[in-house]
Amino acid sequence: MACKNAIIKSKGRLNLAINFLINNSKNLKKNSLKESFLICRRNKKKNKAVAILIATETEFVTQNEIFKKLANIILEVALFGKNKNKILKYQILNKFPLFKIVNYFSNHIFNESIELKTIVFLEAPFLNFYIHHSWQKAALVGFSDYIPNLEQISKNLAIQLVCNTNYNPSYFTKLLLYKNIKLVTCLNT
């Protein structure tokens, strides 16, 4: 439709239409982030977790194997950071800031805009998370005390929070539950 509108505005002059599209491509891409999905990861010690809401233009990007590898890199870097700015400036191999890598993939591999919208960090003595199969909802659960079978209990609690149809927070909500559970964060695109 953008091409058709450019041809109409340029009254059929293709060179003018192409120039119009090139000059307006930045605005078109920024306004066209329609698909959002969540990725989560916790560190090996299971005491720090991160959840990131990523926006793309189409669902096609999220299904791509190359993008899944990029998402893994983003998550690994995010576990080192404390905020979005530090994550984007983090240099891989002491050369390449993460934001340049994401921009390269966005502009040269996928030809679609990719944006890290929301980043949530949690730290607790023990953390677990669950992402709904739609990649639209996630829950991170943090515990302050030891409970027997903590791995399974935390996973089940996160699953229940995500699958509860009555509980649909926008982006993220923090809740305090019980004595042993330090923090629960639920995210929803």
Short mmCIF file of C-alpha atoms in Angstrom, two decimals:
data_model
loop_
_atom_site.label_atom_id
_atom_site.label_comp_id
_atom_site.label_asym_id
_atom_site.label_seq_id
_atom_site.Cartn_x
_atom_site.Cartn_y
_atom_site.Cartn_z
CA MET A 1 0.00 0.00 0.00
CA ALA A 2 2.88 2.38 0.72
CA CYS A 3 4.22 1.81 -2.81
CA LYS A 4 0.78 2.36 -4.35
CA ASN A 5 0.31 5.60 -2.38
CA ALA A 6 3.78 6.82 -3.40
CA ILE A 7 2.97 6.21 -7.10
CA ILE A 8 -0.35 8.04 -6.75
CA LYS A 9 1.26 11.01 -4.95
CA SER A 10 4.02 11.23 -7.57
CA LYS A 11 1.42 11.02 -10.39
CA GLY A 12 3.00 7.90 -11.87
CA ARG A 13 6.60 9.16 -11.91
CA LEU A 14 8.49 6.16 -10.54
CA ASN A 15 11.73 7.99 -9.66
CA LEU A 16 9.78 10.49 -7.54
CA ALA A 17 7.83 7.64 -5.91
CA ILE A 18 11.06 5.80 -5.03
CA ASN A 19 12.57 8.95 -3.52
CA PHE A 20 9.38 9.54 -1.54
CA LEU A 21 9.52 5.98 -0.15
CA ILE A 22 13.22 6.25 0.76
CA ASN A 23 12.73 9.59 2.53
CA ASN A 24 9.75 8.31 4.50
CA SER A 25 11.02 4.79 5.25
CA LYS A 26 12.24 5.70 8.75
CA ASN A 27 8.80 6.97 9.76
CA LEU A 28 7.06 3.98 8.20
CA LYS A 29 9.26 1.52 10.09
CA LYS A 30 8.88 3.20 13.48
CA ASN A 31 5.10 3.26 13.19
CA SER A 32 4.82 -0.30 11.94
CA LEU A 33 5.92 -2.25 15.03
CA LYS A 34 2.81 -4.36 15.46
CA GLU A 35 3.97 -7.73 16.78
CA SER A 36 5.19 -8.09 20.36
CA PHE A 37 6.48 -11.13 22.17
CA LEU A 38 8.34 -11.97 25.37
CA ILE A 39 11.64 -13.71 25.99
CA CYS A 40 12.95 -14.71 29.43
CA ARG A 41 16.08 -16.19 30.92
CA ARG A 42 17.61 -16.80 34.34
CA ASN A 43 21.29 -17.19 35.17
CA LYS A 44 22.94 -20.48 36.13
CA LYS A 45 22.76 -19.69 39.85
CA LYS A 46 18.99 -19.16 39.41
CA ASN A 47 19.11 -15.94 41.42
CA LYS A 48 18.73 -13.40 38.62
CA ALA A 49 16.19 -13.32 35.79
CA VAL A 50 15.34 -11.00 32.95
CA ALA A 51 12.26 -10.67 30.74
CA ILE A 52 12.26 -8.59 27.58
CA LEU A 53 9.32 -7.43 25.50
CA ILE A 54 10.45 -7.25 21.87
CA ALA A 55 8.46 -5.52 19.13
CA THR A 56 8.78 -6.36 15.43
CA GLU A 57 6.89 -5.45 12.28
CA THR A 58 5.69 -8.98 11.49
CA GLU A 59 5.50 -12.37 13.12
CA PHE A 60 7.78 -13.74 10.38
CA VAL A 61 10.88 -12.43 12.14
CA THR A 62 10.09 -14.23 15.38
CA GLN A 63 9.83 -17.59 13.60
CA ASN A 64 13.26 -17.23 11.99
CA GLU A 65 16.10 -19.42 13.35
CA ILE A 66 18.59 -16.55 12.98
CA PHE A 67 16.35 -14.33 15.09
CA LYS A 68 16.16 -17.01 17.79
CA LYS A 69 19.96 -16.95 17.97
CA LEU A 70 19.88 -13.14 18.21
CA ALA A 71 17.30 -13.39 21.03
CA ASN A 72 19.66 -15.75 22.90
CA ILE A 73 22.50 -13.24 22.55
CA ILE A 74 20.23 -10.45 23.82
CA LEU A 75 19.21 -12.54 26.84
CA GLU A 76 22.79 -13.52 27.69
CA VAL A 77 23.87 -9.88 27.57
CA ALA A 78 20.78 -8.77 29.54
CA LEU A 79 21.75 -10.98 32.48
CA PHE A 80 24.93 -8.87 32.85
CA GLY A 81 23.09 -5.54 32.88
CA LYS A 82 20.99 -3.65 35.38
CA ASN A 83 19.05 -1.44 32.96
CA LYS A 84 18.18 -1.10 29.27
CA ASN A 85 20.86 1.50 28.56
CA LYS A 86 23.68 -0.70 29.94
CA ILE A 87 22.40 -3.69 28.00
CA LEU A 88 22.36 -1.83 24.68
CA LYS A 89 25.86 -0.40 25.26
CA TYR A 90 27.34 -3.75 26.37
CA GLN A 91 30.14 -4.66 23.97
CA ILE A 92 30.40 -8.19 22.65
CA LEU A 93 34.03 -9.27 22.12
CA ASN A 94 34.99 -5.78 23.36
CA LYS A 95 34.09 -4.42 19.90
CA PHE A 96 30.42 -4.51 19.07
CA PRO A 97 27.76 -2.81 21.22
CA LEU A 98 24.56 -4.85 21.37
CA PHE A 99 22.48 -2.01 19.88
CA LYS A 100 24.68 -2.07 16.74
CA ILE A 101 24.24 -5.82 16.43
CA VAL A 102 20.45 -5.51 16.78
CA ASN A 103 20.42 -2.64 14.24
CA TYR A 104 22.53 -4.67 11.80
CA PHE A 105 20.16 -7.64 12.00
CA SER A 106 17.17 -5.30 11.74
CA ASN A 107 18.43 -3.43 8.68
CA HIS A 108 20.46 -6.03 6.77
CA ILE A 109 19.19 -9.49 7.69
CA PHE A 110 15.46 -9.08 8.33
CA ASN A 111 14.73 -5.69 6.73
CA GLU A 112 12.30 -5.04 9.57
CA SER A 113 12.47 -2.91 12.68
CA ILE A 114 13.27 -4.68 15.94
CA GLU A 115 12.94 -2.85 19.23
CA LEU A 116 13.53 -3.88 22.83
CA LYS A 117 10.45 -2.27 24.40
CA THR A 118 10.38 -3.29 28.06
CA ILE A 119 13.05 -4.98 30.13
CA VAL A 120 12.29 -6.36 33.60
CA PHE A 121 15.00 -7.57 35.99
CA LEU A 122 14.42 -9.69 39.08
CA GLU A 123 16.91 -10.78 41.71
CA ALA A 124 16.11 -13.17 44.55
CA PRO A 125 17.78 -16.16 46.23
CA PHE A 126 15.81 -18.39 43.82
CA LEU A 127 13.94 -17.49 40.63
CA ASN A 128 11.93 -19.32 38.03
CA PHE A 129 9.77 -18.29 35.07
CA TYR A 130 7.25 -19.57 32.57
CA ILE A 131 6.41 -18.24 29.11
CA HIS A 132 3.04 -19.08 27.56
CA HIS A 133 3.29 -20.96 24.25
CA SER A 134 1.92 -17.87 22.47
CA TRP A 135 4.95 -15.83 23.64
CA GLN A 136 2.44 -13.19 24.73
CA LYS A 137 2.43 -13.82 28.50
CA ALA A 138 5.11 -14.66 31.05
CA ALA A 139 5.52 -14.86 34.82
CA LEU A 140 8.72 -14.63 36.87
CA VAL A 141 8.60 -15.87 40.46
CA GLY A 142 11.23 -15.11 43.11
CA PHE A 143 11.59 -16.85 46.48
CA SER A 144 13.35 -15.50 49.56
CA ASP A 145 13.34 -18.74 51.61
CA TYR A 146 14.01 -22.39 50.90
CA ILE A 147 10.98 -24.58 50.34
CA PRO A 148 11.22 -28.31 49.52
CA ASN A 149 10.67 -29.00 45.80
CA LEU A 150 11.24 -25.32 45.03
CA GLU A 151 11.98 -25.87 41.32
CA GLN A 152 8.63 -27.57 40.67
CA ILE A 153 6.60 -25.31 42.98
CA SER A 154 7.95 -22.15 41.34
CA LYS A 155 7.31 -23.46 37.84
CA ASN A 156 3.74 -24.49 38.74
CA LEU A 157 3.03 -21.11 40.33
CA ALA A 158 4.35 -19.28 37.25
CA ILE A 159 2.25 -21.52 34.96
CA GLN A 160 -0.88 -20.85 37.02
CA LEU A 161 -0.32 -17.10 36.91
CA VAL A 162 0.17 -17.11 33.13
CA CYS A 163 -2.71 -19.46 32.37
CA ASN A 164 -5.23 -17.73 34.64
CA THR A 165 -7.53 -16.06 32.13
CA ASN A 166 -8.87 -13.63 34.75
CA TYR A 167 -5.40 -12.24 35.40
CA ASN A 168 -4.29 -10.19 32.40
CA PRO A 169 -1.87 -7.47 33.47
CA SER A 170 -0.59 -5.07 30.85
CA TYR A 171 3.20 -5.36 30.50
CA PHE A 172 4.12 -6.15 34.09
CA THR A 173 2.73 -6.15 37.58
CA LYS A 174 4.57 -6.89 40.80
CA LEU A 175 2.79 -8.82 43.53
CA LEU A 176 3.84 -9.92 47.00
CA LEU A 177 2.51 -13.35 47.88
CA TYR A 178 2.97 -15.38 51.04
CA LYS A 179 5.96 -15.20 53.35
CA ASN A 180 8.40 -17.25 51.27
CA ILE A 181 7.68 -15.76 47.87
CA LYS A 182 9.70 -12.62 47.47
CA LEU A 183 8.33 -11.31 44.21
CA VAL A 184 6.12 -12.30 41.31
CA THR A 185 6.24 -10.40 38.05
CA CYS A 186 3.72 -11.10 35.30
CA LEU A 187 4.05 -9.72 31.82
CA ASN A 188 1.52 -9.56 29.05
CA THR A 189 1.92 -8.03 25.61
#
